Amino acid sequence: MKAKESAKELLSFIKEATSPYHVVEEGIKFLKKEGFEELDLKDNWKLEKGKGYYIKPYGTSLFSFTIGDNWKEGQNFRIAAAHTDHPGFRVKPNADIKSGAYRKLNTEVYGGPILNTWMDRPLSLAGRVALRSDDPFHPEMRIIDMKKPILIIPNLAIHINKEVNKGVELNRQVDTLPLFSMLEEDISDEKFFLSFLAKELGVEKDRILDYDMYIYNCEEGGFVGLKEDFVSCPRLDNLTSVWSLLKGITEGKRKGGINLIALYDNEEIGSKTKQGADSALLNLLLEKIMRGLKLSEDSLYSQLTDSFLLSVDVAHGVHPNHPEKYDPTNYTALNEGIVFKIDSNQRYTFDTEAIAIVQQLCEAGKVKYQKFVNRSDMPGGGTLGPIISSWLPVKTVDIGIPLLAMHSSRELMGTKDQAYLDKLMVTFFGL
């Protein structure tokens, strides 16, 4: 597939994947089309060779695996992990705020967004709502996406904020609250956000028990540059990886072994949740797979000795206006292939043998690659890799597509790079 076609597929996926809940639902739709069967963690599994399966243990995490046609005991796992969440804003409980003639929503910042990039953008809402049910332990859960711009965070005019171009810190409780609507003449409804949700869901307002609503940039992604060299789009971190893993698990059909993808939530806030990478979820899943194949835990341990994990998250491309912020000899550019993320303090997971393995996979799949190391006086952030490998001791490498404007409400990638990552994931799961 040509590079631009791969990028268009990604853009179509991102358009629908507006919250972690919708990332999972879109992933499930894709897997179902490819013939994958749903499993439930609470059931006893009877797994078959040559089949693909998926589980959704929580609404914002998704795992999928395939068992090779010629699988036999002792063959390894190939695992790739990514995350479904992105930095932004979430709506607080009791969200209604009246300000003069306006209605606003009370929000809190999720993760580490570049706040000023969210100003003056058309914003929308997506997430999940819990409704009252007959069984208190099983409320009715609905996911919802407004699919249109209904919010905006307006900047203060330069005439009033005269120092704005010198750099002004935004207060998260004051400056980033989105404008929702005008205050109507009838202000008797004191809970207008709940009324709005109830109307959208077609239910009575008193049925709503709770909600988990994300604000997202609803601008569509697109190509930019003289020769459409770049893709500008919201949520490239980390839906570039999610999409490649879904493609890889469905197209990479090696005959032996077990392939598995793990799409976790909450990476942007440290992963220490039941649906995050710093949990026992993956280990429990591997044990369930062993039992579903009528094997013991000892078989799992023997299979892990030759298994491999790719932690797939976006990487930093060198910014053309600020090359001094990056390592002087490890230059990572957009459109030059996937990036090996290396850090001797293991903020990114790697070892030399593991890197050599992936380099040879890149060569086998004709995938361009490059290596990233932070400036020695400027440590970077963490990834899924170190967290997962502390739970699961297998050879691990952190890789990803290089971005500019990471954690902006609209990020930038090279048009060619999605095709490189897609090809590597198919090679990883197919060779």
XYZ file of C-alpha atoms in Angstrom:
431
model
C 0.000 0.000 0.000
C 1.261 3.478 -0.872
C 2.232 5.839 1.958
C -0.629 8.251 1.339
C -3.191 5.458 1.390
C -1.872 4.270 4.761
C -2.153 7.809 6.107
C -5.740 8.098 4.819
C -6.674 4.880 6.631
C -5.220 6.342 9.828
C -7.156 9.589 9.399
C -10.421 7.677 8.929
C -9.780 5.730 12.133
C -8.882 8.834 14.154
C -12.001 10.671 12.989
C -14.183 8.057 14.741
C -11.817 7.295 17.668
C -12.627 10.398 19.689
C -12.304 9.048 23.245
C -10.648 5.934 24.706
C -14.091 4.284 24.697
C -14.473 4.985 21.001
C -10.922 3.841 20.258
C -11.886 0.463 21.713
C -15.237 0.315 19.909
C -13.636 1.166 16.561
C -10.957 -1.450 17.227
C -13.610 -4.075 17.923
C -15.483 -3.221 14.712
C -12.256 -3.721 12.766
C -11.446 -7.027 14.474
C -14.971 -8.378 13.972
C -14.753 -7.651 10.247
C -11.595 -9.767 10.203
C -13.384 -12.692 11.876
C -12.078 -12.297 15.435
C -14.256 -13.730 18.222
C -15.017 -12.030 21.538
C -14.020 -13.674 24.837
C -14.874 -12.785 28.422
C -12.323 -12.977 31.238
C -14.841 -14.598 33.568
C -15.429 -17.578 31.238
C -13.408 -20.749 30.765
C -11.824 -20.569 27.328
C -11.461 -23.324 24.734
C -9.045 -21.903 22.211
C -8.363 -23.237 18.727
C -5.429 -23.036 16.372
C -5.747 -20.661 13.451
C -8.270 -18.377 15.148
C -8.260 -14.782 16.361
C -9.837 -13.532 19.598
C -10.328 -10.280 21.499
C -11.372 -9.210 24.986
C -12.542 -5.876 26.368
C -11.886 -6.204 30.106
C -12.827 -2.551 30.670
C -14.386 0.025 28.386
C -11.137 1.756 27.515
C -8.720 -1.176 27.092
C -8.643 -3.851 24.406
C -6.579 -7.020 23.951
C -6.470 -9.270 20.910
C -4.519 -12.403 20.040
C -4.148 -15.051 17.367
C -2.982 -18.649 17.612
C -0.973 -19.907 14.659
C -2.275 -22.695 12.434
C 0.750 -24.799 13.357
C 1.078 -23.677 16.978
C 2.556 -26.162 19.428
C 3.623 -26.041 23.046
C 6.858 -24.172 23.662
C 6.495 -21.633 20.868
C 6.802 -17.991 21.817
C 4.573 -14.961 22.240
C 5.017 -11.847 20.155
C 3.387 -8.930 21.942
C 2.925 -5.282 20.993
C 1.439 -2.608 23.271
C 0.053 0.886 22.747
C -2.336 3.206 24.597
C -5.845 4.466 23.852
C -5.806 7.758 25.795
C -4.560 11.222 24.868
C -3.943 14.472 26.800
C -6.827 16.912 27.025
C -9.746 17.785 29.288
C -12.471 15.873 31.094
C -15.760 17.255 32.370
C -16.089 17.404 36.158
C -19.182 16.294 38.095
C -21.592 19.181 38.736
C -20.126 20.801 35.647
C -22.516 23.732 35.269
C -21.056 27.233 35.585
C -22.981 30.439 34.860
C -20.943 33.503 33.961
C -22.939 36.596 33.048
C -24.905 35.762 29.914
C -22.986 32.525 29.316
C -22.920 28.907 30.335
C -19.573 27.168 30.750
C -18.439 23.686 31.746
C -16.183 22.972 34.684
C -13.321 20.781 33.507
C -10.040 19.317 34.684
C -6.881 18.737 32.701
C -6.072 15.133 31.819
C -2.401 14.323 31.292
C 0.010 16.922 29.931
C -1.538 18.831 27.014
C -0.044 21.991 25.508
C -2.845 24.131 26.880
C -2.695 27.101 24.508
C -3.222 24.816 21.482
C -6.741 24.111 22.713
C -7.764 27.771 22.538
C -10.111 28.952 19.760
C -10.634 25.411 18.425
C -13.975 23.748 17.635
C -14.354 21.193 20.419
C -16.762 18.356 21.045
C -17.606 15.746 23.686
C -17.358 11.959 23.729
C -17.315 9.356 26.485
C -19.499 7.086 28.559
C -22.598 7.607 30.706
C -23.858 5.321 33.486
C -27.644 4.956 33.746
C -29.818 3.663 36.567
C -30.790 -0.008 36.205
C -32.684 -2.728 38.079
C -29.400 -4.318 39.205
C -27.267 -1.851 41.235
C -24.107 -3.849 40.461
C -24.725 -3.613 36.709
C -25.773 -0.084 35.691
C -26.615 0.437 32.037
C -23.562 1.826 30.243
C -23.829 3.946 27.094
C -21.057 5.480 25.013
C -21.828 8.736 23.261
C -20.148 11.083 20.783
C -21.660 14.465 19.934
C -19.818 14.485 16.559
C -20.132 18.239 16.156
C -18.490 21.357 17.617
C -20.425 22.375 20.723
C -17.631 23.871 22.864
C -14.889 26.460 22.469
C -12.271 28.024 24.762
C -11.886 31.632 23.540
C -8.654 33.530 23.968
C -8.581 36.869 25.721
C -8.106 39.606 23.103
C -4.610 41.078 22.741
C -6.055 44.536 23.494
C -6.891 43.313 26.988
C -4.070 40.813 27.414
C -1.276 42.977 25.969
C 1.575 40.679 27.072
C 0.134 37.567 25.449
C 2.842 37.336 22.765
C 5.518 37.431 25.431
C 4.117 34.235 26.943
C 1.258 34.067 29.425
C 0.638 31.114 31.754
C -2.900 29.761 31.504
C -4.671 29.018 34.769
C -6.264 25.559 34.520
C -9.289 26.489 36.632
C -9.933 29.891 35.060
C -8.576 30.187 31.528
C -9.362 26.771 30.045
C -13.069 26.388 30.858
C -15.000 25.901 27.614
C -17.939 28.056 26.578
C -21.036 25.870 26.181
C -24.008 28.125 25.365
C -25.798 31.370 26.058
C -27.827 31.636 29.229
C -31.431 31.281 28.123
C -34.287 33.328 29.550
C -35.596 30.279 31.401
C -32.792 29.553 33.888
C -34.839 27.257 36.101
C -32.802 24.239 34.971
C -29.904 24.256 37.406
C -28.316 21.126 35.910
C -28.213 22.018 32.255
C -25.317 19.682 31.393
C -27.214 16.654 32.726
C -30.300 17.818 30.825
C -28.199 18.049 27.690
C -26.814 14.512 28.144
C -30.277 13.119 28.894
C -31.680 14.658 25.710
C -28.813 13.272 23.618
C -29.316 9.799 25.105
C -33.115 9.906 24.931
C -33.554 9.197 28.669
C -34.935 10.956 31.725
C -32.370 13.104 33.521
C -32.808 11.249 36.831
C -31.604 8.033 35.171
C -28.092 9.469 34.810
C -25.905 8.339 37.693
C -22.470 9.390 36.454
C -20.488 10.192 33.319
C -16.936 10.086 31.990
C -16.856 12.710 29.243
C -13.781 13.776 27.278
C -13.420 17.033 25.397
C -11.803 16.484 22.009
C -10.670 18.593 19.084
C -13.210 17.819 16.375
C -11.204 19.274 13.498
C -10.534 16.581 10.917
C -6.978 15.619 10.106
C -5.474 16.328 6.720
C -2.361 16.637 4.603
C -0.141 19.740 4.599
C 3.091 20.707 2.856
C 4.074 21.491 -0.726
C 3.833 17.841 -1.754
C 1.510 16.782 1.097
C 4.619 15.731 2.995
C 2.941 15.905 6.401
C -0.203 14.881 8.247
C -1.711 17.347 10.719
C -4.284 15.729 12.984
C -5.544 15.458 16.562
C -4.707 12.363 18.646
C -1.735 11.099 16.622
C -0.335 10.247 20.066
C -1.039 7.365 20.270
C -3.584 6.341 17.657
C -0.820 5.960 15.073
C 0.333 2.995 17.160
C -3.134 1.643 17.952
C -4.022 1.530 14.255
C -0.746 -0.176 13.292
C -1.210 -2.818 15.985
C -4.718 -3.573 14.759
C -3.393 -3.876 11.202
C -0.488 -6.027 12.356
C -2.545 -8.535 14.361
C -4.963 -9.068 11.447
C -2.450 -9.156 8.574
C 0.596 -10.741 10.237
C -0.260 -14.421 10.011
C 2.749 -16.448 11.169
C 2.038 -20.168 11.299
C 3.517 -20.876 14.720
C 3.361 -19.115 18.084
C 0.873 -16.670 19.556
C 0.573 -13.005 18.509
C -0.984 -10.508 20.921
C -1.716 -6.783 21.078
C -2.425 -4.893 24.313
C -4.159 -1.513 24.058
C -4.056 0.086 27.495
C -5.655 3.203 28.933
C -4.167 5.852 31.251
C -0.609 5.960 29.900
C -0.764 9.754 29.950
C -1.291 9.773 33.729
C 1.147 7.027 34.774
C -0.652 3.741 33.946
C -1.367 2.884 37.593
C -4.970 1.774 37.050
C -6.773 -1.525 36.552
C -6.934 -0.789 32.809
C -3.392 0.600 32.638
C -0.074 -1.054 31.807
C 1.031 -1.023 35.455
C -1.482 -3.750 36.293
C -1.690 -7.538 36.219
C -4.000 -7.545 33.187
C -1.530 -8.860 30.619
C -0.180 -11.551 32.956
C -3.722 -12.708 33.737
C -4.506 -12.825 30.038
C -1.439 -14.935 29.254
C -2.374 -17.370 32.021
C -5.921 -17.595 30.631
C -4.521 -18.342 27.174
C -2.416 -21.161 28.602
C -5.400 -22.690 30.356
C -7.497 -22.239 27.212
C -4.890 -24.342 25.406
C -4.895 -26.885 28.262
C -1.365 -26.008 29.365
C 0.126 -25.219 32.764
C 1.736 -22.062 34.143
C 5.107 -23.767 33.720
C 4.440 -23.839 29.975
C 3.870 -20.075 30.072
C 7.207 -19.466 31.750
C 9.049 -21.601 29.217
C 7.372 -19.780 26.325
C 8.318 -16.373 27.730
C 12.045 -17.098 27.560
C 12.059 -16.529 23.803
C 9.145 -14.079 23.621
C 9.326 -10.444 22.552
C 7.494 -7.189 23.357
C 7.290 -4.021 21.276
C 6.191 -0.949 23.205
C 4.802 1.238 20.437
C 4.337 4.917 21.248
C 5.171 8.105 19.388
C 8.687 9.551 19.394
C 10.131 13.048 19.108
C 11.138 14.316 15.704
C 13.763 17.071 15.734
C 12.052 20.474 15.505
C 13.481 22.508 12.601
C 13.301 25.767 14.587
C 14.966 24.351 17.695
C 17.570 21.697 16.802
C 19.542 22.773 19.892
C 16.933 21.043 22.080
C 17.962 17.597 20.811
C 20.947 15.282 20.899
C 23.651 16.529 18.491
C 24.315 13.192 16.730
C 21.023 11.288 16.854
C 18.816 13.233 14.459
C 15.277 11.904 13.997
C 13.321 13.437 11.129
C 9.744 13.043 9.927
C 9.306 10.743 6.917
C 12.555 8.919 7.704
C 10.988 5.857 9.296
C 10.212 4.444 12.719
C 12.275 5.505 15.725
C 14.083 3.327 18.259
C 13.749 5.154 21.592
C 16.887 4.649 23.672
C 17.623 5.815 27.226
C 20.401 4.362 29.367
C 18.307 5.039 32.484
C 15.594 2.795 31.007
C 12.868 5.416 30.715
C 12.618 3.710 27.352
C 13.137 -0.042 27.465
C 15.806 -1.650 25.306
C 18.832 -3.871 25.256
C 21.329 -4.323 22.453
C 20.132 -7.805 21.496
C 16.513 -6.670 21.336
C 17.377 -3.649 19.184
C 19.377 -5.861 16.822
C 16.355 -8.141 16.431
C 14.041 -5.273 15.474
C 16.633 -3.751 13.142
C 16.703 -7.042 11.236
C 12.896 -7.087 11.146
C 13.000 -3.594 9.646
C 15.465 -4.774 7.034
C 13.324 -7.823 6.245
C 10.251 -5.613 5.790
C 12.133 -2.820 3.978
C 11.265 -0.392 6.763
C 13.390 2.719 7.301
C 14.461 3.314 10.888
C 16.403 5.783 13.023
C 17.452 6.091 16.663
C 16.488 8.708 19.233
C 18.333 9.609 22.434
C 17.493 12.634 24.594
C 20.003 15.394 25.210
C 22.025 14.349 28.248
C 20.866 17.435 30.173
C 17.200 17.031 29.225
C 15.583 13.766 30.387
C 12.444 12.678 28.554
C 9.192 11.106 29.663
C 8.380 7.465 30.247
C 6.532 4.896 28.165
C 4.639 1.634 28.480
C 7.793 -0.414 27.898
C 9.520 -0.184 31.299
C 6.198 -0.710 33.097
C 5.115 -3.808 31.177
C 8.569 -5.402 31.196
C 8.708 -5.053 34.993
C 5.611 -7.293 35.103
C 6.624 -9.467 32.170
C 10.378 -10.153 31.871
C 10.813 -10.508 28.115
C 13.042 -8.771 25.591
C 11.489 -5.347 24.940
C 12.104 -2.365 22.661
C 10.405 1.039 22.626
C 9.634 2.288 19.120
C 7.268 4.745 17.445
C 6.544 7.280 14.729
C 8.339 10.643 15.096
C 6.077 13.638 15.753
C 6.322 17.384 15.998
C 4.040 19.269 18.415
C 3.548 16.190 20.603
C 0.686 16.741 23.090
C -0.683 19.640 21.076
C -4.398 19.488 20.299
C -3.214 18.988 16.703
C 0.038 17.097 16.125
C 2.234 16.669 13.037
C 3.723 13.531 11.475
C 5.359 12.554 8.192
C 3.013 11.156 5.543
C 5.329 8.190 4.872
C 5.820 7.086 8.468
C 2.491 5.339 9.070
C 3.203 2.991 6.171
C 6.606 2.188 7.692
C 5.057 1.367 11.070
C 2.251 -0.682 9.509
C 4.785 -2.702 7.528
C 6.955 -3.330 10.587
C 3.983 -4.587 12.630
C 2.904 -6.962 9.856
C 6.498 -8.223 9.631
C 6.752 -8.606 13.420
C 3.571 -10.685 13.567
C 4.086 -12.490 10.278
C 7.757 -13.486 9.967
